[in-house]
């Protein structure tokens, strides 16, 4: 009988995830666990690990694609190229960086998969990195952030302000957000030392998710004040004078942090952890900001000919509490299959790395439950979304 890899190859050229690894997440401050390193050092550590785990295949990759949001300073000069040079990959390997906001890491992997299925390459390293201790949020100081010439619905608004606006628009309560934050913290703590962290490597002596707060309780969450009213006031013009009922506390927003994730993609499924079944990128309503991932998810599932009930595990990006509450409230999905090892609300959000980290986490979760199908959903500001369906393979 044909195995899964043979069946997929017979049907046509597929893209496989040979392996995927990630760093822990370090606090984005000068004394954070990863802050003394460079972005290229994080990527090099992941390449070294993949080389060991794949018997050298990673060092024979034809290219390196890296997502990063803040492409200035420490992450400027084409961070993928800088990482390629630092990691001493072959001179012939191509290297390019991309910025698709918080979806960047998953976009990089999706672009690698597209290159492989189209015959443009056979083996590519792809993922993302963000060191917010070195390049802060909005560190590129883009003109767009304050450009009043755009219509109101397309004016830039900091994503946490957009999250508060969305929570008010769809009636997400403080109690729902507290529940999501507590679940994320509890699952993160419970995952330590289990198969759910099998593809996370220790870097710079850090071997845990540094931003996580295991001491979080329902009582401590209940008394926390809304945190982003002052930021909303700074963008009053872009909000069209609207007064928002700010609901997100700092516990409902993923901590800023450092981190990286990387996958080795291949046209050869031998020894691979998973096959990409479907991948979709979408835009969305910039006013709603954080909802395009839902569209990407629906389209990816339709493309795969599957539904949420067929997914054994789901990694749905906890961009802010409102997004995970919206997902669990509106979709027919078992909460015990979603973000089983905790999520961004506890672990943090290294923007350009997030999608790659989620994919690595998904593969660990699928190995843990011996599942077949898994789903990653990532969302970004101003109407950006991506989703990927993967099929776990026997190794």
XYZ file of C-alpha atoms in Angstrom:
395
model
C 0.000 0.000 0.000
C 1.261 3.509 -0.840
C 2.250 5.675 2.091
C 1.091 9.297 2.492
C 4.212 10.731 0.850
C 3.957 8.448 -2.188
C 0.282 9.301 -2.671
C 0.955 13.046 -2.520
C 3.863 12.795 -4.957
C 1.803 10.769 -7.389
C -0.876 13.465 -7.426
C 1.626 16.205 -8.267
C 4.452 18.291 -6.876
C 3.884 19.100 -3.198
C 5.625 21.210 -0.613
C 6.738 19.443 2.548
C 7.837 20.712 5.924
C 10.907 18.632 6.631
C 11.192 20.166 10.095
C 10.403 23.404 11.923
C 11.975 24.850 15.057
C 11.667 27.969 17.151
C 13.429 29.909 19.864
C 11.884 30.679 23.233
C 10.478 34.177 23.469
C 12.487 36.696 25.461
C 11.228 39.911 27.005
C 11.763 42.965 24.803
C 13.898 44.909 27.209
C 17.656 45.402 27.664
C 17.918 42.590 30.221
C 15.668 40.204 28.279
C 16.875 36.668 27.776
C 17.665 37.134 24.062
C 18.377 40.873 23.985
C 22.159 40.513 23.956
C 21.975 38.617 20.661
C 21.404 39.829 17.096
C 18.548 38.782 14.792
C 21.017 36.917 12.590
C 22.319 35.037 15.620
C 18.809 33.748 16.341
C 18.373 32.599 12.741
C 21.826 30.982 12.716
C 20.994 29.045 15.886
C 17.856 27.705 14.235
C 19.741 26.769 11.061
C 22.348 24.924 13.130
C 19.597 23.009 14.925
C 17.797 22.149 11.694
C 21.068 20.956 10.184
C 21.497 18.506 13.050
C 17.865 17.394 13.014
C 17.843 16.874 9.233
C 21.244 15.221 8.838
C 22.690 18.248 7.083
C 19.845 18.898 4.632
C 19.251 22.387 6.013
C 22.723 23.528 4.952
C 22.012 22.466 1.398
C 19.009 24.773 1.090
C 18.826 26.826 -2.093
C 17.606 29.921 -0.329
C 16.523 31.694 2.849
C 13.319 33.732 3.149
C 12.807 35.725 6.367
C 9.858 37.782 7.509
C 10.531 40.793 9.728
C 8.356 43.826 10.409
C 10.906 46.358 11.678
C 13.390 46.349 8.806
C 15.627 49.106 10.160
C 18.668 49.197 12.417
C 19.526 45.715 13.659
C 17.004 44.236 11.220
C 17.908 46.375 8.233
C 20.153 45.688 5.222
C 18.038 42.660 4.211
C 18.004 40.644 7.439
C 17.695 37.404 5.445
C 20.920 38.146 3.572
C 22.682 39.174 6.774
C 21.495 35.936 8.393
C 22.634 33.886 5.407
C 26.119 35.379 5.654
C 26.263 35.001 9.427
C 25.151 31.368 9.236
C 27.651 30.686 6.437
C 25.112 29.242 4.045
C 26.378 28.590 0.480
C 27.167 31.675 -1.607
C 24.764 30.437 -4.287
C 21.790 30.448 -1.901
C 19.382 33.327 -2.494
C 18.161 35.389 0.442
C 15.372 37.924 0.692
C 13.296 39.545 3.423
C 9.627 40.455 3.433
C 7.286 42.508 5.577
C 3.647 41.475 5.801
C 3.148 42.847 9.288
C 2.380 40.206 11.904
C 1.708 37.542 9.264
C 5.266 37.818 7.879
C 6.657 34.538 9.228
C 3.810 32.484 7.782
C 3.972 34.429 4.521
C 7.668 33.556 4.193
C 6.883 29.857 4.570
C 3.959 30.143 2.170
C 6.143 31.838 -0.433
C 8.731 29.078 -0.066
C 5.995 26.487 -0.563
C 4.794 28.274 -3.700
C 8.324 28.341 -5.115
C 8.659 24.620 -4.477
C 5.311 23.596 -5.979
C 5.980 25.740 -9.063
C 9.370 24.105 -9.590
C 11.400 27.209 -8.769
C 13.366 25.463 -6.041
C 13.578 22.122 -4.283
C 14.674 23.090 -0.771
C 14.266 26.411 1.057
C 14.673 27.682 4.603
C 11.855 30.058 5.561
C 10.525 31.736 8.680
C 10.735 34.965 10.601
C 12.503 36.954 13.269
C 11.749 39.984 15.405
C 13.892 41.496 18.125
C 11.707 44.160 19.667
C 14.375 44.847 22.271
C 16.453 46.267 19.389
C 13.799 47.490 16.942
C 10.676 48.670 18.802
C 7.101 48.624 17.550
C 6.679 51.188 14.729
C 10.469 51.572 14.806
C 10.593 52.236 11.057
C 8.774 55.570 11.658
C 6.823 55.194 8.413
C 5.043 58.304 7.126
C 1.870 56.235 6.797
C 1.434 56.026 10.576
C 0.510 59.731 10.699
C -0.614 60.441 7.135
C -3.953 62.281 7.358
C -4.440 62.240 3.596
C -5.877 58.703 3.709
C -9.657 58.231 4.087
C -10.676 57.445 7.662
C -11.331 53.755 6.994
C -7.753 53.332 5.743
C -5.948 55.596 8.220
C -3.397 53.816 10.380
C -4.500 53.050 13.921
C -2.265 51.123 16.364
C -3.442 47.550 16.366
C -4.348 47.478 20.063
C -6.640 50.478 19.547
C -8.182 48.629 16.607
C -8.608 45.618 18.911
C -10.511 47.725 21.436
C -12.695 49.121 18.653
C -13.414 45.601 17.365
C -14.250 44.345 20.856
C -16.790 47.124 21.235
C -18.212 46.592 17.735
C -18.893 42.874 18.251
C -19.720 43.030 21.960
C -16.806 41.062 23.413
C -16.997 41.348 27.184
C -14.256 41.838 29.717
C -15.152 38.459 31.245
C -14.646 36.682 27.909
C -11.258 38.294 27.477
C -10.207 37.455 31.038
C -11.128 33.819 30.402
C -9.040 33.741 27.213
C -6.037 35.288 28.942
C -6.200 32.895 31.889
C -6.516 29.852 29.630
C -3.479 30.977 27.618
C -1.365 31.384 30.755
C -2.454 28.092 32.299
C -1.847 26.079 29.135
C 1.542 27.696 28.616
C 2.621 26.701 32.115
C 1.292 23.160 31.695
C 3.098 22.700 28.354
C 6.593 23.215 29.783
C 8.657 20.038 29.661
C 6.176 18.160 27.449
C 6.077 17.204 23.761
C 4.397 20.556 23.117
C 7.820 22.215 23.431
C 9.788 19.531 21.579
C 10.805 21.834 18.697
C 11.710 24.816 20.859
C 15.453 25.126 21.354
C 17.319 26.808 24.192
C 19.135 29.964 23.093
C 21.505 32.110 25.150
C 20.628 30.065 28.221
C 16.905 30.818 27.846
C 14.766 27.690 27.713
C 11.308 28.961 28.735
C 8.843 31.522 27.435
C 10.137 34.464 29.417
C 7.072 36.765 29.183
C 4.677 34.106 30.568
C 3.133 34.775 33.968
C 2.259 31.458 35.606
C 1.013 33.279 38.720
C -1.915 34.797 36.794
C -5.316 34.124 38.367
C -8.893 35.068 37.612
C -8.759 37.436 40.564
C -5.652 39.287 39.382
C -7.119 39.610 35.888
C -10.438 40.955 37.153
C -8.887 44.009 38.832
C -6.583 45.071 36.009
C -7.507 48.404 34.392
C -8.010 48.985 30.679
C -4.606 50.028 29.394
C -4.865 51.764 26.035
C -7.192 54.745 26.409
C -4.319 57.243 26.237
C -3.061 55.669 23.017
C -6.540 55.848 21.561
C -6.665 59.562 22.390
C -3.497 60.118 20.353
C -5.313 58.754 17.302
C -8.594 60.572 17.854
C -8.493 62.132 14.372
C -7.931 58.766 12.680
C -10.846 57.398 14.704
C -13.091 60.117 13.298
C -13.757 61.515 16.742
C -15.209 58.245 17.978
C -14.870 57.576 21.691
C -13.997 53.935 22.279
C -14.927 51.876 25.297
C -11.404 50.594 25.883
C -11.511 47.045 27.252
C -8.135 45.379 26.701
C -5.769 45.339 29.664
C -2.077 44.509 29.353
C -3.052 40.887 30.097
C -5.263 40.870 27.002
C -2.428 42.042 24.738
C 0.499 39.785 23.804
C 3.748 41.005 25.381
C 6.340 42.549 23.075
C 9.272 40.193 22.819
C 12.193 38.749 20.873
C 12.032 35.472 18.994
C 12.435 33.543 15.766
C 11.063 30.517 13.960
C 12.325 28.628 10.919
C 11.210 25.737 8.721
C 13.034 23.637 6.159
C 10.756 23.266 3.134
C 11.300 20.685 0.418
C 9.823 19.058 -2.680
C 11.071 15.738 -1.272
C 8.767 14.287 1.357
C 11.181 11.673 2.641
C 11.435 12.034 6.404
C 9.233 15.133 6.426
C 7.041 16.060 9.369
C 4.134 17.383 7.299
C 2.769 18.205 3.875
C 1.173 21.554 3.092
C -2.386 20.835 1.971
C -3.512 24.423 1.406
C -2.195 27.923 1.919
C -4.083 31.199 1.463
C -3.226 34.883 1.882
C -6.003 37.468 2.012
C -6.567 41.128 2.520
C -9.503 42.452 4.491
C -11.349 45.481 5.765
C -8.628 47.816 7.112
C -11.177 49.354 9.462
C -11.905 45.975 11.090
C -8.136 45.395 11.048
C -7.866 41.987 12.737
C -10.474 39.998 10.821
C -8.738 39.009 7.567
C -7.377 35.835 9.136
C -10.923 34.492 9.356
C -11.340 34.891 5.597
C -7.977 33.235 4.979
C -8.977 30.350 7.243
C -12.272 29.772 5.455
C -10.605 29.848 2.056
C -7.764 27.545 3.100
C -10.187 24.988 4.527
C -12.311 25.159 1.383
C -9.215 24.747 -0.784
C -8.241 21.686 1.260
C -11.771 20.262 1.048
C -11.897 20.062 4.837
C -13.639 21.812 7.725
C -12.712 22.824 11.252
C -14.036 19.565 12.679
C -11.438 17.680 10.630
C -8.615 19.632 12.272
C -6.955 17.692 15.077
C -5.122 20.797 16.291
C -5.422 24.522 15.580
C -2.954 27.315 16.274
C -5.033 30.482 16.074
C -2.991 33.610 16.649
C -3.955 35.337 19.874
C -3.272 38.732 18.346
C -5.292 40.226 21.181
C -7.948 38.669 23.366
C -10.714 39.862 21.052
C -9.526 37.685 18.151
C -9.444 34.365 19.998
C -12.755 35.153 21.703
C -14.305 35.941 18.310
C -12.981 32.672 16.868
C -14.226 30.451 19.690
C -17.541 32.266 19.885
C -18.391 32.235 16.176
C -16.966 28.938 14.929
C -17.920 25.354 15.640
C -14.590 24.265 17.086
C -13.534 22.291 20.146
C -11.641 24.618 22.491
C -9.571 21.627 23.642
C -8.026 21.443 20.150
C -7.105 25.140 19.952
C -3.779 26.553 21.189
C -3.292 23.524 23.406
C 0.156 24.657 24.547
C -0.929 28.225 25.269
C -0.818 31.228 23.012
C 0.481 34.698 22.374
C -1.389 36.287 25.282
C 0.988 34.423 27.583
C 4.102 33.846 25.485
C 4.377 37.105 23.572
C 4.314 38.260 19.968
C 7.645 38.683 18.110
C 5.857 40.160 15.118
C 7.689 38.925 12.031
C 8.430 35.556 13.661
C 4.914 34.765 14.819
C 3.626 32.727 11.868
C 6.712 30.512 11.803
C 6.563 30.002 15.565
C 2.894 29.032 15.336
C 3.649 26.474 12.626
C 6.391 24.879 14.706
C 4.043 24.816 17.705
C 1.322 23.199 15.583
C 3.620 20.382 14.476
C 4.523 19.671 18.100
C 0.853 19.645 19.071
C 0.003 17.266 16.233
C 2.829 14.920 17.189
C 1.576 14.987 20.762
C -1.924 13.849 19.801
C -0.858 11.783 16.763
C -3.258 13.869 14.697
C -3.527 14.038 10.924
C -4.668 17.539 10.018
C -3.735 20.881 11.538
C -4.441 24.551 10.905
C -2.480 27.759 11.485
C -4.236 31.129 11.311
C -2.390 34.446 11.519
C -3.813 37.967 11.496
C -2.282 41.394 11.091
C -3.187 45.048 11.316
C -4.960 46.962 8.570
C -6.599 43.887 7.052
C -3.937 41.189 6.625
C -4.529 37.469 7.067
C -3.057 34.089 6.193
C -3.876 30.469 6.942
C -2.254 27.116 6.276
C -3.622 23.570 6.480
C -1.041 20.827 6.960
C -1.137 17.053 7.029
C 1.120 15.300 9.504
C 3.201 12.474 8.046
C 4.510 9.332 9.701
C 8.304 9.540 10.097
